[in-house]
Amino acid sequence: MIEVKGLSKYYGAVPALVDVEFSIPEGAIAGFLGLNGAGKTTALKILAGEMLPTAGQVTIDGVDMVARPEKLRAQIGFLPERPPLYLEMTVTRFLTHVGQLRGMTRAATTERVPKVMEQTALTAFAHRTVETLSLGYRKRLGIAQAIVHDPRLVILDEPISGLDPVQIVEMRKLVRSLGGKHTVLISSHILPEVHETCDRLLVLADGKLVAQGTEEEIRGMGSPDRTLEVTVRGNAQKARKLLNELPEVVSAEPTRWDGELTTFALELGPNERAREAVARALVEADFGIWRMDAADNALEAAFLEMTRTRQEVKA
Amino acid sequence: MKPVALIIRRELAAYFKGMLGYVIFAVLLLLEGLMFNAWALSSGEYRSSEVLGAFFTLTFGISTAAAILLTMRLFAEERRDETLVLLTTAPISDWQIVLGKWLSAFAMVALFDALTLYMPALVMVNGSIEPGHLAAGYLGLLLVGAATTAIGTLASSLTRYQVVAGVVGGAVCLGLTLMWMVGKIADPPFDAIMSYLALHNKHFLPFMKGGIHLRDVIYYVSIAFLSLLLSRQVIGARRWR
């Protein structure tokens, strides 16, 4: 169990983190979500033992990070946004070196390094020098160095930044595979990233933890979703007029045309049965309904609401 | 000591895999060889001890330059490449990090000094040298190497730019070397303090002449220790920044 209490960090008089408190259960994958400059990297550096907080406490199973830093660092693996790699070493040599730096014996690294290379799909590159690896494989090696000593907590700062779509999918699989055995903490400002990989979210804005919980819980913290996408067959002008005249609809604007089909983006009023009213009106006016979807952006809406409110207050 | 040994091994490998070690050694040894040859073969007759004294002065300067060139990358390169995090998040102390870095550079300077041995050997063939004189001179060179690599380590810990580290380290070493001149024009008691701080004249001259004094050993060890202590403070302060 990782527990953070009253964590604050000031750069001079500028607050980077203010009174942050959370806990992550053993084996969970938690995601730090926040806009650039929200304090994610600062929080991760403190948790990794690279930086000391101005105030507060970080404990892993009750052992305090500030009081016993060297003991705790052996239980933590950290991948910064730019993977820290010694380019002149081979992949095997690098992982062995890092493992030994983190307290492993030579015999233990001999046994562990091939397993980690297999887990991170680096076996084929075992004898290649690091400088010859592509960015995607350097990121993999970054994760491999973070887990080579089998730490309790693995911290990954923006693990997918700079990767191509195929590499992103592979990286997600890799990160998900770490859960259960390790407690994983990821930072990202990309919503689909945390949506795909994390069990639990921590939302940071201006250095403050504005929300924490499962994805469902965070979704529920935003305002109710009142958007709707409707694709209808028939005269687009008439459909637009009909939809905009409905008392349940705040606005209806066409967004796509495909032959006879027109897609409208609707903003609905607070009436709970607004969707039913829209469907009924379209059917009664003899429009064919091809598709009717609530846009799945509740998480994004909640995130923007939490962070935007703070930005606006600040402005 | 295991983490220190790991850091030394990585640093030594980096010097030679990146060619930096070979280039620094080749250029400086060539330069010193040419200068020594020009002086020793110049007109005039010298006693063997005079030639040896001149050799030690020359090696003092060249090995100090080697120390600065070898140390300027130690921390600056890791900060530029953002790899220092591998050490600062490992379960090792800041002392072990600084010690490992410094010892690797010191080992390189000691190797450089060892590679200059052929020049006194030439003097030995053509003249006569006391082994004790030679040993004292080399002990002095090792102590100077310890102090100057520690100064270079400190300079490298201060910046992410190797050139800046080299300029700062070089300026401190040059400043300490020229302290005897400042001591000559300063008023008491500063003249004595300045003269005492002189890296070459006050403390290296006895070694050049074959003498070993505890006060000189203490001076070089103190410079090395103080510089390493400050390096450790700089690395530690990064955690509080």
Coordinates of C-alpha atoms in Angstrom, one line a residue:
Chain A
M1 CA 0.0 0.0 0.0
I2 CA 1.4 3.4 -1.0
E3 CA 0.2 6.3 1.1
V4 CA 0.7 10.0 0.4
K5 CA -0.2 12.5 3.1
G6 CA -0.2 16.3 2.9
L7 CA 2.4 16.3 0.1
S8 CA 3.5 19.8 -0.9
K9 CA 6.3 21.1 -3.0
Y10 CA 7.3 24.7 -3.6
Y11 CA 9.8 26.0 -6.2
G12 CA 10.7 29.1 -4.3
A13 CA 7.4 30.7 -3.6
V14 CA 5.7 29.0 -6.5
P15 CA 3.5 26.0 -5.4
A16 CA 3.9 22.9 -7.6
L17 CA 2.0 20.6 -5.3
V18 CA -0.3 21.6 -2.5
D19 CA -1.5 19.2 0.2
V20 CA -1.9 16.2 -2.0
E21 CA -3.3 13.1 -0.3
F22 CA -4.0 9.7 -1.8
S23 CA -3.4 6.0 -1.4
I24 CA -2.9 3.2 -4.0
P25 CA -3.7 -0.4 -3.1
E26 CA -1.1 -3.1 -3.8
G27 CA -1.0 -4.3 -7.4
A28 CA -3.3 -1.5 -8.7
I29 CA -2.5 0.6 -11.8
A30 CA -3.2 4.3 -11.0
G31 CA -3.1 7.2 -13.4
F32 CA -2.1 10.7 -12.7
L33 CA -4.2 12.9 -15.0
G34 CA -3.6 16.6 -15.5
L35 CA -2.9 19.3 -18.0
N36 CA 0.8 20.2 -18.7
G37 CA 2.2 22.0 -15.6
A38 CA -0.4 20.5 -13.2
G39 CA 2.3 19.0 -11.0
K40 CA 2.3 15.4 -12.3
T41 CA 6.1 15.1 -12.9
T42 CA 6.9 16.8 -9.6
A43 CA 4.7 14.3 -7.8
L44 CA 6.3 11.4 -9.6
K45 CA 9.9 12.6 -8.9
I46 CA 9.1 12.8 -5.2
L47 CA 7.6 9.4 -5.2
A48 CA 10.6 8.0 -7.1
G49 CA 12.9 9.5 -4.5
E50 CA 14.6 11.9 -6.9
M51 CA 13.3 14.9 -5.2
L52 CA 12.3 15.7 -1.6
P53 CA 9.0 17.3 -0.7
T54 CA 8.7 20.7 1.1
A55 CA 6.1 19.0 3.4
G56 CA 4.2 15.8 3.7
Q57 CA 4.9 12.1 3.9
V58 CA 5.2 9.3 1.4
T59 CA 5.1 5.8 2.8
I60 CA 5.3 2.3 1.3
D61 CA 3.9 -0.3 3.7
G62 CA 4.5 2.2 6.5
V63 CA 8.1 3.0 5.7
D64 CA 8.7 6.7 5.2
M65 CA 10.4 8.0 2.1
V66 CA 12.1 11.0 3.7
A67 CA 13.3 9.1 6.8
R68 CA 14.6 6.0 5.0
P69 CA 15.2 7.1 1.4
E70 CA 17.8 4.5 0.4
K71 CA 15.7 1.6 1.8
L72 CA 12.6 2.7 -0.1
R73 CA 14.4 3.5 -3.4
A74 CA 15.3 -0.2 -3.7
Q75 CA 11.5 -0.9 -3.9
I76 CA 10.8 1.7 -6.6
G77 CA 11.4 1.6 -10.4
F78 CA 11.2 4.9 -12.3
L79 CA 10.9 5.7 -16.0
P80 CA 11.0 9.5 -16.6
E81 CA 9.5 10.9 -19.8
R82 CA 12.9 10.6 -21.5
P83 CA 14.2 7.1 -20.8
P84 CA 17.6 7.3 -18.9
L85 CA 19.9 5.0 -20.9
Y86 CA 23.6 4.6 -21.2
L87 CA 23.9 4.6 -25.0
E88 CA 27.3 2.9 -25.2
M89 CA 26.2 -0.2 -23.3
T90 CA 24.5 -3.3 -24.8
V91 CA 20.9 -4.0 -23.6
T92 CA 22.0 -6.9 -21.5
R93 CA 24.9 -5.0 -20.0
F94 CA 22.7 -2.0 -19.2
L95 CA 20.0 -4.0 -17.4
T96 CA 22.7 -5.9 -15.5
H97 CA 24.4 -2.7 -14.5
V98 CA 21.1 -1.0 -13.3
G99 CA 20.0 -4.2 -11.5
Q100 CA 23.3 -4.3 -9.6
L101 CA 23.1 -0.6 -8.8
R102 CA 19.7 -1.3 -7.2
G103 CA 21.1 -3.9 -5.0
M104 CA 20.9 -7.2 -7.0
T105 CA 23.7 -9.7 -6.9
R106 CA 25.4 -10.7 -10.1
A107 CA 23.8 -14.2 -9.9
A108 CA 20.3 -12.6 -9.4
T109 CA 20.8 -10.3 -12.5
T110 CA 22.0 -13.3 -14.6
E111 CA 18.6 -15.0 -13.8
R112 CA 16.4 -11.9 -13.9
V113 CA 17.6 -9.9 -16.9
P114 CA 16.6 -12.5 -19.6
K115 CA 13.1 -12.7 -18.0
V116 CA 12.7 -8.9 -18.1
M117 CA 13.9 -8.8 -21.7
E118 CA 11.3 -11.4 -22.6
Q119 CA 8.6 -9.5 -20.8
T120 CA 9.4 -6.3 -22.6
A121 CA 10.1 -8.0 -26.0
L122 CA 13.7 -7.0 -26.0
T123 CA 15.3 -10.5 -26.3
A124 CA 16.1 -10.1 -30.0
F125 CA 18.1 -6.9 -29.1
A126 CA 20.0 -8.4 -26.1
H127 CA 23.4 -7.8 -27.6
R128 CA 22.6 -4.5 -29.5
T129 CA 24.0 -1.3 -28.2
V130 CA 21.4 1.0 -26.8
E131 CA 22.2 3.8 -29.2
T132 CA 21.0 1.6 -32.2
L133 CA 17.5 1.1 -30.7
S134 CA 14.5 3.0 -32.0
L135 CA 12.5 5.3 -29.7
G136 CA 9.8 2.6 -29.2
Y137 CA 12.4 0.1 -28.0
R138 CA 14.2 2.7 -25.9
K139 CA 10.9 3.2 -24.1
R140 CA 10.6 -0.5 -23.6
L141 CA 14.2 -0.6 -22.3
G142 CA 13.2 2.3 -20.0
I143 CA 10.4 0.1 -18.6
A144 CA 12.8 -2.9 -18.4
Q145 CA 15.3 -0.9 -16.3
A146 CA 12.4 0.3 -14.0
I147 CA 11.3 -3.3 -13.3
V148 CA 14.6 -5.2 -13.5
H149 CA 15.0 -5.2 -9.7
D150 CA 11.4 -6.4 -9.2
P151 CA 10.2 -3.3 -7.3
R152 CA 7.0 -2.9 -5.4
L153 CA 6.2 0.4 -7.1
V154 CA 6.7 1.2 -10.8
I155 CA 6.4 4.8 -11.8
L156 CA 6.1 5.7 -15.5
D157 CA 6.0 9.3 -16.6
E158 CA 4.2 9.7 -19.9
P159 CA 5.2 6.3 -21.2
I160 CA 3.5 6.6 -24.6
S161 CA 4.8 10.1 -25.5
G162 CA 6.5 10.1 -28.9
L163 CA 5.3 6.6 -29.9
D164 CA 3.5 5.7 -33.1
P165 CA 0.0 4.1 -32.9
V166 CA 1.3 0.5 -33.1
Q167 CA 3.9 1.1 -30.4
I168 CA 1.2 2.7 -28.3
V169 CA -1.0 -0.4 -28.4
E170 CA 2.0 -2.6 -27.5
M171 CA 3.0 -0.3 -24.7
R172 CA -0.5 -0.4 -23.2
K173 CA -0.4 -4.2 -23.2
L174 CA 3.0 -4.1 -21.5
V175 CA 1.9 -1.6 -18.9
R176 CA -1.3 -3.6 -18.2
S177 CA 0.8 -6.7 -17.8
L178 CA 2.7 -5.0 -14.9
G179 CA -0.4 -4.7 -12.8
G180 CA -1.0 -7.2 -10.1
K181 CA 2.6 -8.0 -9.6
H182 CA 3.7 -4.4 -9.2
T183 CA 1.8 -1.3 -8.1
V184 CA 2.0 1.0 -11.1
L185 CA 1.7 4.7 -11.2
I186 CA 1.4 6.4 -14.6
S187 CA 1.2 10.1 -15.5
S188 CA -0.5 11.3 -18.6
H189 CA -2.3 14.2 -20.1
I190 CA -3.8 11.9 -22.7
L191 CA -7.3 10.6 -21.6
P192 CA -7.5 7.4 -23.7
E193 CA -4.1 6.4 -22.2
V194 CA -5.4 6.3 -18.7
H195 CA -8.8 5.0 -19.8
E196 CA -7.1 2.0 -21.4
T197 CA -4.6 1.2 -18.7
C198 CA -5.6 2.4 -15.3
D199 CA -7.8 1.0 -12.6
R200 CA -7.8 4.2 -10.6
L201 CA -7.4 7.9 -11.5
L202 CA -5.9 10.8 -9.7
V203 CA -6.8 14.2 -11.3
L204 CA -4.3 17.0 -10.6
A205 CA -5.0 20.7 -11.4
D206 CA -2.6 23.5 -10.5
G207 CA -0.8 21.2 -8.0
K208 CA -4.0 20.2 -6.2
L209 CA -5.6 16.8 -6.3
V210 CA -9.1 17.7 -7.5
A211 CA -10.5 14.2 -7.8
Q212 CA -9.6 10.6 -7.3
G213 CA -11.4 7.3 -7.8
T214 CA -12.2 4.7 -10.5
E215 CA -13.0 5.9 -14.0
E216 CA -16.7 5.4 -13.3
E217 CA -16.5 7.5 -10.2
I218 CA -14.7 10.3 -12.0
R219 CA -17.2 10.2 -14.9
G220 CA -20.0 10.7 -12.3
M221 CA -18.3 13.8 -10.9
G222 CA -18.9 15.8 -14.0
S223 CA -22.2 17.3 -15.0
P224 CA -24.7 14.9 -16.6
D225 CA -24.0 14.2 -20.2
R226 CA -26.5 16.2 -22.4
T227 CA -25.1 15.6 -25.8
L228 CA -26.5 13.4 -28.5
E229 CA -25.5 12.4 -32.0
V230 CA -28.3 11.5 -34.5
T231 CA -28.0 10.3 -38.1
V232 CA -31.3 10.6 -40.0
R233 CA -32.4 9.9 -43.6
G234 CA -34.5 12.7 -45.2
N235 CA -34.4 16.4 -45.9
A236 CA -31.6 17.9 -43.8
Q237 CA -33.1 21.4 -43.7
K238 CA -36.5 20.1 -42.5
A239 CA -34.8 17.8 -39.9
R240 CA -32.7 20.7 -38.6
K241 CA -35.8 22.9 -38.3
L242 CA -37.8 20.2 -36.6
L243 CA -35.0 19.4 -34.1
N244 CA -34.4 23.0 -33.2
E245 CA -38.1 23.6 -32.6
L246 CA -38.3 20.8 -30.0
P247 CA -38.5 22.3 -26.5
E248 CA -36.2 19.5 -25.2
V249 CA -33.4 20.5 -27.6
V250 CA -31.1 23.5 -26.8
S251 CA -29.4 23.3 -30.2
A252 CA -29.0 20.9 -33.2
E253 CA -26.3 21.4 -35.8
P254 CA -25.5 19.2 -38.8
T255 CA -22.0 17.9 -38.6
R256 CA -21.7 15.3 -41.5
W257 CA -23.5 14.6 -44.8
D258 CA -23.4 11.3 -46.6
G259 CA -25.9 11.2 -49.5
E260 CA -29.4 11.1 -48.0
L261 CA -28.0 10.8 -44.5
T262 CA -27.3 13.8 -42.2
T263 CA -25.6 13.6 -38.8
F264 CA -26.6 16.2 -36.2
A265 CA -24.9 17.1 -33.0
L266 CA -27.6 17.9 -30.4
E267 CA -27.3 19.6 -27.1
L268 CA -30.3 18.6 -24.9
G269 CA -32.1 20.4 -22.2
P270 CA -32.4 19.1 -18.6
N271 CA -35.5 17.1 -19.3
E272 CA -34.7 13.4 -18.4
R273 CA -36.8 12.2 -21.4
A274 CA -35.3 14.5 -24.0
R275 CA -33.8 11.6 -26.0
E276 CA -37.2 9.9 -26.2
A277 CA -38.8 13.1 -27.3
V278 CA -36.2 13.5 -30.1
A279 CA -36.7 10.0 -31.3
R280 CA -40.6 10.3 -31.3
A281 CA -40.5 13.6 -33.1
L282 CA -38.3 12.3 -35.9
V283 CA -40.4 9.1 -36.4
E284 CA -43.7 11.0 -36.4
A285 CA -42.2 13.4 -39.1
D286 CA -41.3 10.3 -41.1
F287 CA -37.5 10.6 -40.9
G288 CA -35.6 7.4 -40.8
I289 CA -33.3 7.1 -37.8
W290 CA -30.1 5.4 -38.8
R291 CA -28.1 6.0 -35.6
M292 CA -28.6 7.6 -32.2
D293 CA -25.7 7.8 -29.8
A294 CA -24.8 9.5 -26.7
A295 CA -21.3 10.8 -27.3
D296 CA -19.0 8.8 -25.0
N297 CA -17.1 11.8 -23.6
A298 CA -18.2 11.8 -19.9
L299 CA -14.6 11.3 -18.7
E300 CA -13.3 14.0 -20.9
A301 CA -16.1 16.3 -19.9
A302 CA -15.5 15.6 -16.2
F303 CA -11.8 16.2 -16.6
L304 CA -12.2 19.4 -18.5
E305 CA -14.8 20.6 -16.0
M306 CA -12.4 20.0 -13.1
T307 CA -9.4 21.5 -14.7
R308 CA -11.2 24.3 -16.6
T309 CA -12.9 25.5 -13.4
R310 CA -9.6 25.9 -11.7
Q311 CA -8.0 27.6 -14.8
E312 CA -10.9 30.1 -15.0
V313 CA -10.8 30.9 -11.3
K314 CA -7.1 31.5 -11.6
A315 CA -7.6 33.7 -14.6
Chain B
M1 CA 31.6 -0.2 -1.7
K2 CA 29.9 -2.3 -4.4
P3 CA 27.9 0.7 -5.9
V4 CA 31.2 2.7 -6.0
A5 CA 32.9 -0.1 -7.9
L6 CA 29.9 -0.3 -10.4
I7 CA 30.1 3.4 -11.0
I8 CA 33.9 3.3 -11.6
R9 CA 33.5 0.4 -14.0
R10 CA 30.9 2.2 -16.0
E11 CA 32.8 5.4 -16.1
L12 CA 36.1 3.7 -17.2
A13 CA 34.2 1.8 -19.9
A14 CA 32.6 5.1 -21.1
Y15 CA 36.1 6.8 -21.4
F16 CA 37.4 4.1 -23.7
K17 CA 34.2 3.1 -25.6
G18 CA 33.6 6.8 -26.5
M19 CA 37.2 7.3 -27.5
L20 CA 37.5 10.3 -25.2
G21 CA 40.1 8.6 -23.0
Y22 CA 42.2 7.6 -26.0
V23 CA 42.0 11.1 -27.6
I24 CA 42.9 12.9 -24.4
F25 CA 45.8 10.6 -23.6
A26 CA 47.2 10.7 -27.2
V27 CA 47.0 14.4 -27.6
L28 CA 48.4 15.3 -24.2
L29 CA 51.1 12.6 -24.2
L30 CA 52.2 13.8 -27.6
L31 CA 52.3 17.4 -26.5
E32 CA 54.2 16.6 -23.4
G33 CA 56.7 14.4 -25.3
L34 CA 57.4 17.1 -27.8
M35 CA 57.9 19.8 -25.1
F36 CA 60.1 17.5 -23.0
N37 CA 62.1 16.5 -26.1
A38 CA 62.6 20.2 -27.1
W39 CA 63.7 21.2 -23.6
A40 CA 65.9 18.2 -22.9
L41 CA 67.7 18.2 -26.2
S42 CA 68.1 22.0 -26.3
S43 CA 71.6 23.4 -26.1
G44 CA 73.2 23.5 -22.7
E45 CA 74.2 20.9 -20.2
Y46 CA 71.9 19.9 -17.4
R47 CA 72.2 17.6 -14.5
S48 CA 69.8 14.7 -14.4
S49 CA 68.0 16.1 -11.3
E50 CA 67.4 19.3 -13.1
V51 CA 66.0 17.5 -16.1
L52 CA 63.8 15.5 -13.8
G53 CA 62.6 18.6 -12.0
A54 CA 61.7 20.2 -15.3
F55 CA 59.9 17.0 -16.3
F56 CA 57.8 17.1 -13.1
T57 CA 56.8 20.7 -13.7
L58 CA 55.8 19.9 -17.2
T59 CA 53.8 16.8 -16.1
F60 CA 52.2 18.8 -13.3
G61 CA 50.7 21.2 -15.9
I62 CA 49.8 18.5 -18.5
S63 CA 48.3 16.1 -16.0
T64 CA 46.2 19.0 -14.5
A65 CA 44.9 19.7 -18.0
A66 CA 44.1 15.9 -18.3
A67 CA 42.3 16.0 -15.0
I68 CA 40.1 18.9 -16.1
L69 CA 39.4 17.3 -19.5
L70 CA 38.6 13.9 -18.0
T71 CA 36.3 15.3 -15.2
M72 CA 34.3 17.8 -17.1
R73 CA 31.9 15.2 -18.4
L74 CA 31.4 13.3 -15.1
F75 CA 28.1 14.9 -14.0
A76 CA 27.5 17.5 -16.8
E77 CA 27.1 14.7 -19.4
E78 CA 24.7 12.8 -17.1
R79 CA 22.6 15.9 -16.5
R80 CA 22.5 16.8 -20.2
D81 CA 21.5 13.2 -21.1
E82 CA 19.1 13.0 -18.1
T83 CA 20.7 9.8 -16.9
L84 CA 21.7 11.0 -13.5
V85 CA 18.3 9.8 -12.4
L86 CA 19.6 6.3 -12.6
L87 CA 22.0 7.1 -9.8
T88 CA 19.9 9.4 -7.7
T89 CA 16.9 7.0 -7.6
A90 CA 19.1 4.0 -6.8
P91 CA 19.5 2.9 -3.2
I92 CA 22.9 4.4 -2.9
S93 CA 24.1 7.5 -1.1
D94 CA 25.2 10.8 -2.7
W95 CA 28.7 10.1 -1.2
Q96 CA 28.9 6.9 -3.1
I97 CA 27.9 8.6 -6.4
V98 CA 30.5 11.3 -6.0
L99 CA 33.2 8.9 -4.8
G100 CA 32.6 6.5 -7.7
K101 CA 32.8 9.4 -10.3
W102 CA 35.9 10.9 -8.7
L103 CA 37.8 7.6 -8.3
S104 CA 37.2 6.8 -12.0
A105 CA 38.7 10.1 -13.1
F106 CA 41.5 9.8 -10.6
A107 CA 42.3 6.3 -11.9
M108 CA 42.5 7.8 -15.4
V109 CA 44.9 10.5 -14.3
A110 CA 47.0 8.0 -12.4
L111 CA 47.2 5.9 -15.6
F112 CA 48.2 9.1 -17.6
D113 CA 50.9 9.8 -15.1
A114 CA 52.1 6.2 -15.4
L115 CA 52.3 6.5 -19.2
T116 CA 54.8 9.4 -18.7
L117 CA 57.3 7.2 -17.0
Y118 CA 59.2 6.6 -20.2
M119 CA 60.6 10.1 -20.1
P120 CA 62.3 9.8 -16.7
A121 CA 63.4 6.3 -17.9
L122 CA 65.2 8.1 -20.8
V123 CA 66.9 10.4 -18.3
M124 CA 67.9 7.3 -16.3
V125 CA 69.5 5.7 -19.3
N126 CA 71.5 8.8 -20.2
G127 CA 72.2 10.0 -16.7
S128 CA 71.6 9.1 -13.1
I129 CA 68.4 9.4 -11.1
E130 CA 67.7 8.5 -7.5
P131 CA 64.7 6.1 -7.3
G132 CA 63.6 8.0 -4.2
H133 CA 63.5 11.3 -6.1
L134 CA 61.5 9.7 -8.8
A135 CA 59.0 8.1 -6.3
A136 CA 58.6 11.3 -4.4
G137 CA 57.9 13.2 -7.6
Y138 CA 55.3 10.7 -8.7
L139 CA 53.6 10.7 -5.3
G140 CA 53.4 14.4 -5.7
L141 CA 51.8 14.0 -9.1
L142 CA 49.2 11.5 -7.7
L143 CA 48.3 14.0 -4.9
V144 CA 48.0 16.8 -7.4
G145 CA 45.9 14.5 -9.6
A146 CA 43.6 13.7 -6.6
A147 CA 43.1 17.4 -5.9
T148 CA 42.6 18.5 -9.4
T149 CA 40.2 15.7 -10.3
A150 CA 38.2 16.6 -7.2
I151 CA 38.1 20.2 -8.3
G152 CA 37.0 19.1 -11.8
T153 CA 34.3 16.8 -10.2
L154 CA 32.9 19.7 -8.3
A155 CA 32.9 21.9 -11.4
S156 CA 31.1 19.2 -13.4
S157 CA 28.4 18.8 -10.7
L158 CA 27.5 22.5 -11.0
T159 CA 26.4 22.6 -14.6
R160 CA 24.9 20.5 -17.5
Y161 CA 27.4 22.0 -19.9
Q162 CA 30.7 20.2 -20.2
V163 CA 32.5 23.3 -21.6
V164 CA 31.3 25.4 -18.7
A165 CA 32.5 22.7 -16.3
G166 CA 35.9 22.6 -18.0
V167 CA 36.3 26.4 -17.9
V168 CA 35.3 26.6 -14.3
G169 CA 37.5 23.7 -13.2
G170 CA 40.4 25.0 -15.3
A171 CA 40.0 28.5 -13.9
V172 CA 40.1 27.2 -10.3
C173 CA 43.2 25.1 -10.9
L174 CA 44.9 28.0 -12.7
G175 CA 43.9 30.4 -9.9
L176 CA 45.3 28.1 -7.2
T177 CA 48.5 27.6 -9.2
L178 CA 49.0 31.4 -9.6
M179 CA 48.3 32.1 -5.9
W180 CA 52.0 32.4 -5.2
M181 CA 52.1 35.5 -7.4
V182 CA 49.2 37.0 -5.6
G183 CA 50.9 36.2 -2.3
K184 CA 53.9 38.2 -3.3
I185 CA 51.9 41.5 -3.7
A186 CA 49.3 40.9 -0.9
D187 CA 49.7 42.5 2.6
P188 CA 50.1 40.4 5.7
P189 CA 48.4 38.1 6.8
F190 CA 46.9 37.5 3.3
D191 CA 50.3 37.1 1.7
A192 CA 50.9 34.0 3.9
I193 CA 47.4 32.6 3.2
M194 CA 47.7 33.1 -0.5
S195 CA 51.1 31.6 -0.7
Y196 CA 49.9 28.6 1.4
L197 CA 47.1 28.0 -1.1
A198 CA 49.5 27.9 -4.1
L199 CA 48.9 24.5 -5.9
H200 CA 52.4 24.3 -7.4
N201 CA 55.0 26.5 -5.8
K202 CA 54.4 26.0 -2.2
H203 CA 53.4 22.3 -2.1
F204 CA 54.7 20.6 -5.3
L205 CA 58.2 22.0 -5.3
P206 CA 59.3 19.8 -2.4
F207 CA 58.1 16.6 -4.2
M208 CA 59.9 17.8 -7.4
K209 CA 63.1 17.9 -5.4
G210 CA 62.5 14.5 -3.9
G211 CA 61.2 15.5 -0.5
I212 CA 57.9 14.3 1.1
H213 CA 56.4 16.5 3.8
L214 CA 53.2 15.7 5.7
R215 CA 52.0 19.3 5.4
D216 CA 52.0 19.1 1.6
V217 CA 50.2 15.7 1.7
I218 CA 47.6 17.2 4.0
Y219 CA 47.2 20.3 1.7
Y220 CA 46.4 18.1 -1.4
V221 CA 44.2 15.7 0.6
S222 CA 42.3 18.7 2.1
I223 CA 41.7 20.2 -1.3
A224 CA 40.4 16.9 -2.6
F225 CA 38.2 16.3 0.4
L226 CA 36.7 19.8 0.5
S227 CA 35.9 19.6 -3.3
L228 CA 34.3 16.2 -2.9
L229 CA 32.3 17.4 0.1
L230 CA 31.0 20.3 -1.9
S231 CA 30.2 18.0 -4.8
R232 CA 28.2 15.8 -2.5
Q233 CA 26.3 18.9 -1.2
V234 CA 25.6 20.1 -4.8
I235 CA 24.2 16.6 -5.8
G236 CA 22.2 16.5 -2.5
A237 CA 20.8 20.0 -3.0
R238 CA 19.3 18.9 -6.3
R239 CA 16.8 16.8 -4.3
W240 CA 15.7 20.0 -2.5
R241 CA 15.6 22.4 -5.5

